[in-house]
C-alpha angles and dihedrals in degrees: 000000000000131000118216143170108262104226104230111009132072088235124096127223143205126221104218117173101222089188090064101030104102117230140167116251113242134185129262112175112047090173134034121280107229134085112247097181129092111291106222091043083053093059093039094056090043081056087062104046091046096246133137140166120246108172132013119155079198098061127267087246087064088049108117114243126246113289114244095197140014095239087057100096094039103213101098124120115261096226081048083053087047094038093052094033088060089049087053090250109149100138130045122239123253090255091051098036100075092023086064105055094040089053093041095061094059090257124145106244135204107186102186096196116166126223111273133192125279117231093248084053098262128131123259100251083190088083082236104296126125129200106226088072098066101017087060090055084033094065099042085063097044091051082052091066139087114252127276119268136179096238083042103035126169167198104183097181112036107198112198111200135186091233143016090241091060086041088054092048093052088056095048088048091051103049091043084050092045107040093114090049092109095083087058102125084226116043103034096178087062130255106289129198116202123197106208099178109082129336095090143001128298091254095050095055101050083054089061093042090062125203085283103055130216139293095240127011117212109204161144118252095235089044082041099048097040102053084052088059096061103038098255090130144014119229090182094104093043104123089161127055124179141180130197126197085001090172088057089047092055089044082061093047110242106126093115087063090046089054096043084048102049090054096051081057113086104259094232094066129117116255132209116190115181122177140156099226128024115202127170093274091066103042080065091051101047097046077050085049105053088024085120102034096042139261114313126235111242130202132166127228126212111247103250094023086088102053107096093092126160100285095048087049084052091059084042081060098043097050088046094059090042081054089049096047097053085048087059088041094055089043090054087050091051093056098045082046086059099051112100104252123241107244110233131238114289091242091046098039086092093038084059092043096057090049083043096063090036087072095043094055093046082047097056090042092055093048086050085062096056127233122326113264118218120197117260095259090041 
């Protein structure tokens, strides 16, 4: 490995001969790569979802079909099921159902999925990725993988993000998705994501880092780049290299640190691309980009058809056991209801009747009124 000027550019370089570089071989494609539905089912259920395939060298008729469940492809960890099934997530997302099966298959993958709007109005600052679609996949290679050591770091996923703010929210996605990674039978100490852009100083964060890196960086190019330049960290083991919001990331001019990078990055690794837009410009960057890997499979997602993620599936599961609840409630009610009542005293029988149709009268008030209304995060 050689370090050398970039003409050009106010970004360094390294020369690495990848042909000498040793490196251990890993796997990409963990199922089968065709589409064994109905065809026509297939593109009528992509219809609904608001997907459809762009690009495919295989042929959009090979392209798997959306997945219906998480358990369908039936390589994913048990602890990532267990994880997904407590947050209320049994179906994928538009966005992650045909992501999933592409990745999963070892393919190279463009999801072109414009910013949608937020519940509260606002616009999607994730560029309309979203990280369940390449930390899933994600997981089942890691899992793959022999552990981390010092004298063989990671990370293993390099995430590249527009912001630190998209990088920090990676990070909080991933360690909410892998929290029961430590019964992984390969990486006892659990599956970590580290943010390195924001949230601390450089120093913190190569402490959390360790000497034997994470699983899976979150980063900006220029954080990212930058760090490799000066042997913070090591990309030799990277098999899997994602960006996130990659059109936002040209508008702030770093694609001469996403090529340097790439390239630092061994050529036969899987790569993830997700944008918003897709002009001209990225469609030549991303062919540079999965030269060596293949050409990727690209689809395109309907802004607003993405948006069921794992918090919003959390507030699902909570309004379905306040549902519950006032089901066992009215159940209760029903069985006291049905109790013989006790008569009263002669002298206080008046005394009930009045309080009696005191509560009628506040019931049919409140009904009146109509049903009580409970904010949206309630």
């Amino acid at each position: 490995v050689k370090q050398k000027p970039n003409e050009g550019s106010k970004a360094e370089s390294y020369d690495i001969d990848w042909k000498k570089q040793a490196r251990r071989p890993f796997k990409r494609g963990f199922i089968g790569y065709c589409n064994t539905a109905d065809q026509a089912e297939t593109t009528k259920r992509r219809r609904e979802l608001g997907l459809s395939i762009t690009e495919d060298p295989a042929g959009e008729e090979t392209t798997p079909a959306p997945l219906e469940g998480f358990e369908e492809p039936g390589v994913l960890p048990p602890w990532l099921l267990e994880a997904l099934h407590e947050e209320g997530c049994f179906e994928p997302p538009p966005l992650q159902a045909q992501a999933l099966p592409v990745s999963l298959a070892g393919q190279n993958l463009v999801a072109v999925a414009p910013a949608a709007k937020t519940t509260d109005g606002d616009t999607d600052s994730t560029g309309g990725g979203q990280p369940g679609a390449y930390l899933i996949p994600a997981a089942v290679h890691i899992d793959d993988q022999p552990p981390l050591t010092e004298d063989d770091p990671g990370p293993i996923v390099l995430v590249l993000t527009a912001s630190q703010e998209l990088a920090a929210s990676v990070a909080e996605a991933a360690t909410s998705l892998f929290r029961h990674s430590g019964r992984s039978t390969r990486h006892r100490g659990g599956v970590r994501c580290v943010s390195v852009s924001g949230g601390g100083t450089r120093s913190e964060k190569l402490k959390e880092l360790t000497s034997r890196g994470a699983h899976i960086m979150a980063g900006t190019p220029k954080r990212v780049h930058d760090m490799a330049m000066k042997d913070q960290i090591s990309l030799l083991r990277v098999t899997m290299l994602v960006l996130d919001g990659v059109d936002k990331i040209l508008e702030l001019g770093a694609e001469a640190e996403i090529k340097q990078l790439a390239e630092w990055v061994r050529p036969e690794r899987q790569t993830t691309i997700v944008a918003a837009t897709w002009p001209k410009t990225l469609h030549d960057l991303a062919r540079d980009l999965c030269f060596a890997g293949g050409p990727p499979v690209r689809f395109r997602a309907q802004p607003g058809t993405q948006k069921r993620t794992m918090a919003t599936a959390k507030a699902e599961v909570g309004a379905k056991k306040v549902s519950d609840k006032s089901i066992d409630v009215a159940a209760t009610d029903k069985e006291v209801a049905a109790e013989p009542a006790e008569e009263p005293p002669p002298e206080l029988a008046t005394e009930a009747e009045v309080e009696v149709e005191e509560d009628q009268g506040a019931g049919e008030a409140a009904r009146a009124e109509g049903p009580e209304e409970f904010p949206e995060d309630w």
